[in-house]
Amino acid sequence: MTETKYIFVTGGVVSSLGKGIISSSIGKLLQARGYNITIQKFDPYINIDPGTLNPYEHGECYVTADGMETDLDLGHYERFTGIQTTKSNSMTTGRIYKSVIDKERRGDYLGKTIQVVPHVTDEIKRNIKLLGQKFHYDFVITEIGGTIGDIESAPYLEAIRQMKWELGKRAINIHLTYIPYLQAAGELKTKPTQHSVKELQSVGIQPDILVLRTDKHIGDDIRKKVAAFCNVDLDCVVQSENLPSIYEVPVNMQNQGLDAAILRKCGEEVKPTPELGPWKAFLERQRKATQEVTIGLVGKYDLQDAYKSIREGLLQAGTYNDHKTIIKFINSENLTEKNIAEKLAGLDGIVICPGFGQRGIEGKIIAAHYTRTNNIPTFGICLGMQMMVIEFARNVLGYTDANSREIDEKTTHNVIDIMEEQKNITNMGGTMRLGAYECAIKQNSRTFNIYNQEFIQERHRHRYEFNNEYEKEYEKNGMMCVGRNPESGLIEIVEIPSLKWYIGTQFHPEYQSTVLKPHPLFLDFIKTAIENKKK
Ligand code: GLN
């Protein structure tokens, strides 16, 4: 393909329809047809990035290999397509405005009044095109956050309108809307979709394709009605029903010809539909896996999306072990020495989750103590690893006041300390140790056998670290420091080899687990949890 084509995915009626899943599925289907694709997300909020947002507001913060804190949809993009996203795959209104204002101060627009149109819209367009120009992708899929009709998405819609006008068939809009089912009337209702499309049309955008999200199957009569009222070809109206797994969505979209419709709209030749062999094999395995393995997530955010990538990593690993992973959330704030046995009863493995700040950390320490002393497979991730380290100091090394400097600045046994380079940092946004770093794994360790590799790259998001002054003491007592950054010497992995599975990582392996390339740590953790269950 000679020139990059642009697919804009917008959402209407309500939020949370799964634009990220649809964008990822489109990426997957075009890849299967041999196209080189990327997916990016533009979020209309003013924050520079979601790094400073509470997970309750925004769900998990996903970290790219090049160290950008981004929206969790980028996790879907990577898990579905195996692409590696970058800083340029995630944009916010805050960054757009910052760039415009920086240019204004530099004098780039000297003499001009800076306005939303054309300066902000031009900056949006420049950023939309950036990746395509740099890497010559065949398709750049751009997901616009929010819902059509929000005041804040107006500049993005104007940018899309202009690009569609400038590029003709090289730019198309796919609009994802909702068809509610009214129980009382016993009917599916198309009016909200009609209104949402009208809203788009009122700003000069005619959607090329409609994806109708629905809880009930939509018959041809409704599809015809939507097509006619919204000016969209009938074969360009597809439906996205509830499915047992998000990974079924690409196949469902392919069966309805979504990828073929996209190619037709873009003026590309439509070749025979590709097989999706390995993907379907994964789905087959997922459907067949009926035996269960139950994993407890010990964390403080009682919200599905807060630990999205960890959940997906565990589910994928379950499938590859021919089991269905059942995930139970355990609020660490409610854990006490007294109730811990009861709260963790029936769980085959425990993940101690990442996090920040004081709330709920004593519960995580209690959980780490219980699983260590009862030999329950345990995976500590980032703050979770730090809590394993603190627990060991308190109960094995005998430092009852051991803590992290994040929690107690004055502790005499700061087994987790602030990283040297973090000491003089005062700004909160984008200043953590972020992105992929190398880690060297000690041969003969449990972790080495899992990775089967000495040097690995994993992604990070933290300010505190294992205090290397205590390393010898830990090792003497059975907790081994088996992964280390070769340059800085920072300790990245600890394990207790005498236990079934007790491993903590300072990095976040969940960001790299994909459907077709599940992460070795999750695979092995789940495998051990299954063995633990059988015993
Ligand atoms: N709060 C801890 C730190 O900053 C852990 C961060 C995390 O779990 N991502 O080091």
Coordinates of N, CA, C and O in Angstrom, one line a residue, residues 286-343:
Q286 N -9.6 -21.7 25.1 CA -10.2 -20.9 26.2 C -11.7 -21.5 26.4 O -12.1 -21.7 27.5
R287 N -12.3 -21.9 25.3 CA -13.7 -22.4 25.5 C -13.7 -23.8 26.1 O -14.5 -24.1 26.9
K288 N -12.6 -24.6 25.8 CA -12.6 -25.9 26.3 C -12.1 -26.0 27.8 O -12.4 -27.0 28.5
A289 N -11.5 -24.9 28.2 CA -10.9 -24.9 29.6 C -12.0 -24.7 30.6 O -12.4 -23.6 30.8
T290 N -12.5 -25.8 31.2 CA -13.6 -25.6 32.1 C -13.2 -25.8 33.6 O -13.8 -25.2 34.5
Q291 N -12.1 -26.5 33.8 CA -11.6 -26.6 35.2 C -11.1 -25.3 35.6 O -10.5 -24.5 34.9
E292 N -11.3 -25.0 36.9 CA -11.0 -23.7 37.4 C -9.8 -23.6 38.3 O -9.4 -24.6 39.0
V293 N -9.1 -22.5 38.2 CA -8.0 -22.2 39.1 C -8.4 -20.8 39.7 O -8.8 -19.9 38.9
T294 N -8.4 -20.7 41.0 CA -8.9 -19.4 41.6 C -7.7 -18.6 42.2 O -6.9 -19.1 43.0
I295 N -7.6 -17.4 41.7 CA -6.5 -16.5 42.2 C -7.1 -15.3 42.9 O -8.1 -14.7 42.5
G296 N -6.5 -15.0 44.0 CA -6.9 -13.8 44.8 C -6.1 -12.6 44.5 O -4.8 -12.7 44.4
L297 N -6.7 -11.5 44.2 CA -6.0 -10.3 43.9 C -6.0 -9.4 45.2 O -7.1 -8.9 45.6
V298 N -4.9 -9.3 45.9 CA -5.0 -8.5 47.1 C -4.6 -7.1 46.8 O -3.4 -6.8 46.4
G299 N -5.5 -6.2 46.8 CA -5.3 -4.8 46.4 C -6.2 -3.8 47.1 O -7.1 -4.3 47.9
K300 N -6.2 -2.6 46.8 CA -7.1 -1.6 47.5 C -8.1 -1.1 46.5 O -9.0 -0.4 47.0
Y301 N -8.0 -1.3 45.2 CA -9.0 -0.7 44.3 C -10.0 -1.8 43.9 O -9.7 -2.7 43.1
D302 N -11.2 -1.6 44.5 CA -12.3 -2.6 44.2 C -13.0 -2.2 42.9 O -14.1 -1.8 42.9
L303 N -12.3 -2.4 41.8 CA -12.8 -1.9 40.5 C -12.1 -2.8 39.5 O -10.9 -2.9 39.4
Q304 N -12.9 -3.4 38.6 CA -12.4 -4.3 37.5 C -11.2 -3.7 36.8 O -10.1 -4.4 36.6
D305 N -11.3 -2.5 36.4 CA -10.3 -1.9 35.5 C -9.0 -1.5 36.2 O -8.1 -1.2 35.5
A306 N -9.0 -1.4 37.5 CA -7.8 -0.9 38.2 C -6.6 -1.9 38.0 O -5.5 -1.4 38.0
Y307 N -6.9 -3.1 37.8 CA -5.7 -4.1 37.6 C -5.9 -4.8 36.3 O -5.8 -6.0 36.2
K308 N -6.4 -4.1 35.3 CA -6.8 -4.7 34.0 C -5.7 -5.6 33.5 O -6.0 -6.8 33.1
S309 N -4.5 -5.2 33.3 CA -3.5 -6.0 32.6 C -3.1 -7.2 33.5 O -2.8 -8.3 32.9
I310 N -3.1 -7.1 34.8 CA -2.9 -8.3 35.6 C -4.0 -9.3 35.4 O -3.7 -10.5 35.2
R311 N -5.2 -8.8 35.4 CA -6.3 -9.8 35.2 C -6.2 -10.5 33.8 O -6.3 -11.7 33.7
E312 N -5.9 -9.7 32.8 CA -5.7 -10.3 31.5 C -4.6 -11.3 31.4 O -4.7 -12.4 30.8
G313 N -3.5 -10.9 32.0 CA -2.3 -11.8 32.1 C -2.7 -13.1 32.8 O -2.3 -14.2 32.3
L314 N -3.4 -13.0 33.9 CA -3.8 -14.3 34.6 C -4.8 -15.1 33.8 O -4.7 -16.3 33.8
L315 N -5.7 -14.4 33.1 CA -6.7 -15.2 32.3 C -6.0 -15.9 31.1 O -6.3 -17.1 30.8
Q316 N -5.1 -15.1 30.4 CA -4.4 -15.8 29.3 C -3.6 -17.0 29.8 O -3.6 -18.1 29.2
A317 N -2.9 -16.8 30.9 CA -2.1 -17.9 31.4 C -3.0 -19.1 31.8 O -2.5 -20.2 31.7
G318 N -4.2 -18.8 32.3 CA -5.1 -19.9 32.6 C -5.4 -20.7 31.4 O -5.3 -21.9 31.4
T319 N -5.7 -20.0 30.3 CA -6.0 -20.7 29.0 C -4.9 -21.6 28.6 O -5.1 -22.7 28.2
Y320 N -3.7 -21.0 28.6 CA -2.5 -21.8 28.2 C -2.2 -23.0 29.1 O -1.5 -23.9 28.7
N321 N -2.8 -22.9 30.3 CA -2.7 -24.1 31.2 C -4.0 -24.9 31.2 O -4.2 -25.7 32.1
D322 N -4.8 -24.7 30.2 CA -6.1 -25.4 30.0 C -7.0 -25.3 31.3 O -7.7 -26.2 31.6
H323 N -7.0 -24.1 31.9 CA -7.8 -23.9 33.0 C -8.5 -22.5 32.8 O -8.0 -21.7 32.1
K324 N -9.6 -22.4 33.5 CA -10.3 -21.1 33.5 C -9.9 -20.4 34.8 O -10.1 -20.9 35.9
T325 N -9.3 -19.2 34.6 CA -8.9 -18.5 35.8 C -10.1 -17.7 36.4 O -10.7 -16.9 35.7
I326 N -10.3 -18.0 37.7 CA -11.4 -17.2 38.4 C -10.6 -16.2 39.3 O -9.7 -16.6 40.0
I327 N -11.0 -15.0 39.2 CA -10.2 -14.0 39.9 C -11.1 -13.4 41.0 O -12.3 -13.0 40.8
K328 N -10.6 -13.5 42.3 CA -11.4 -12.9 43.4 C -10.6 -11.7 43.9 O -9.4 -11.8 44.2
F329 N -11.3 -10.6 44.1 CA -10.7 -9.4 44.6 C -10.8 -9.5 46.1 O -11.8 -9.7 46.7
I330 N -9.6 -9.2 46.8 CA -9.6 -9.2 48.2 C -9.1 -7.8 48.7 O -8.0 -7.4 48.4
N331 N -10.0 -7.0 49.3 CA -9.6 -5.7 49.7 C -8.6 -5.7 50.9 O -9.0 -6.2 52.0
S332 N -7.4 -5.3 50.6 CA -6.4 -5.4 51.7 C -6.7 -4.5 52.9 O -6.2 -4.8 54.0
E333 N -7.5 -3.5 52.7 CA -7.9 -2.7 53.9 C -8.7 -3.5 55.0 O -8.7 -3.1 56.1
N334 N -9.3 -4.6 54.5 CA -10.1 -5.3 55.5 C -9.4 -6.5 56.0 O -10.0 -7.4 56.7
L335 N -8.1 -6.7 55.7 CA -7.4 -7.9 56.2 C -6.8 -7.7 57.6 O -6.2 -6.6 57.8
T336 N -7.0 -8.7 58.4 CA -6.3 -8.6 59.8 C -5.7 -10.0 60.0 O -6.0 -10.9 59.3
E337 N -4.8 -10.0 61.0 CA -4.2 -11.3 61.4 C -5.3 -12.3 61.7 O -5.1 -13.5 61.4
K338 N -6.4 -11.8 62.3 CA -7.5 -12.7 62.7 C -8.3 -13.3 61.5 O -8.6 -14.5 61.5
N339 N -8.6 -12.5 60.5 CA -9.5 -13.0 59.5 C -8.7 -13.5 58.2 O -9.4 -13.9 57.3
I340 N -7.4 -13.4 58.2 CA -6.7 -13.7 57.0 C -6.9 -15.1 56.4 O -7.1 -15.3 55.3
A341 N -6.9 -16.1 57.4 CA -7.1 -17.5 56.9 C -8.4 -17.7 56.2 O -8.5 -18.3 55.2
E342 N -9.4 -17.0 56.8 CA -10.8 -17.1 56.3 C -10.8 -16.4 54.9 O -11.4 -16.9 54.0
K343 N -10.2 -15.2 54.9 CA -10.3 -14.4 53.6 C -9.6 -15.1 52.5 O -9.9 -14.9 51.3

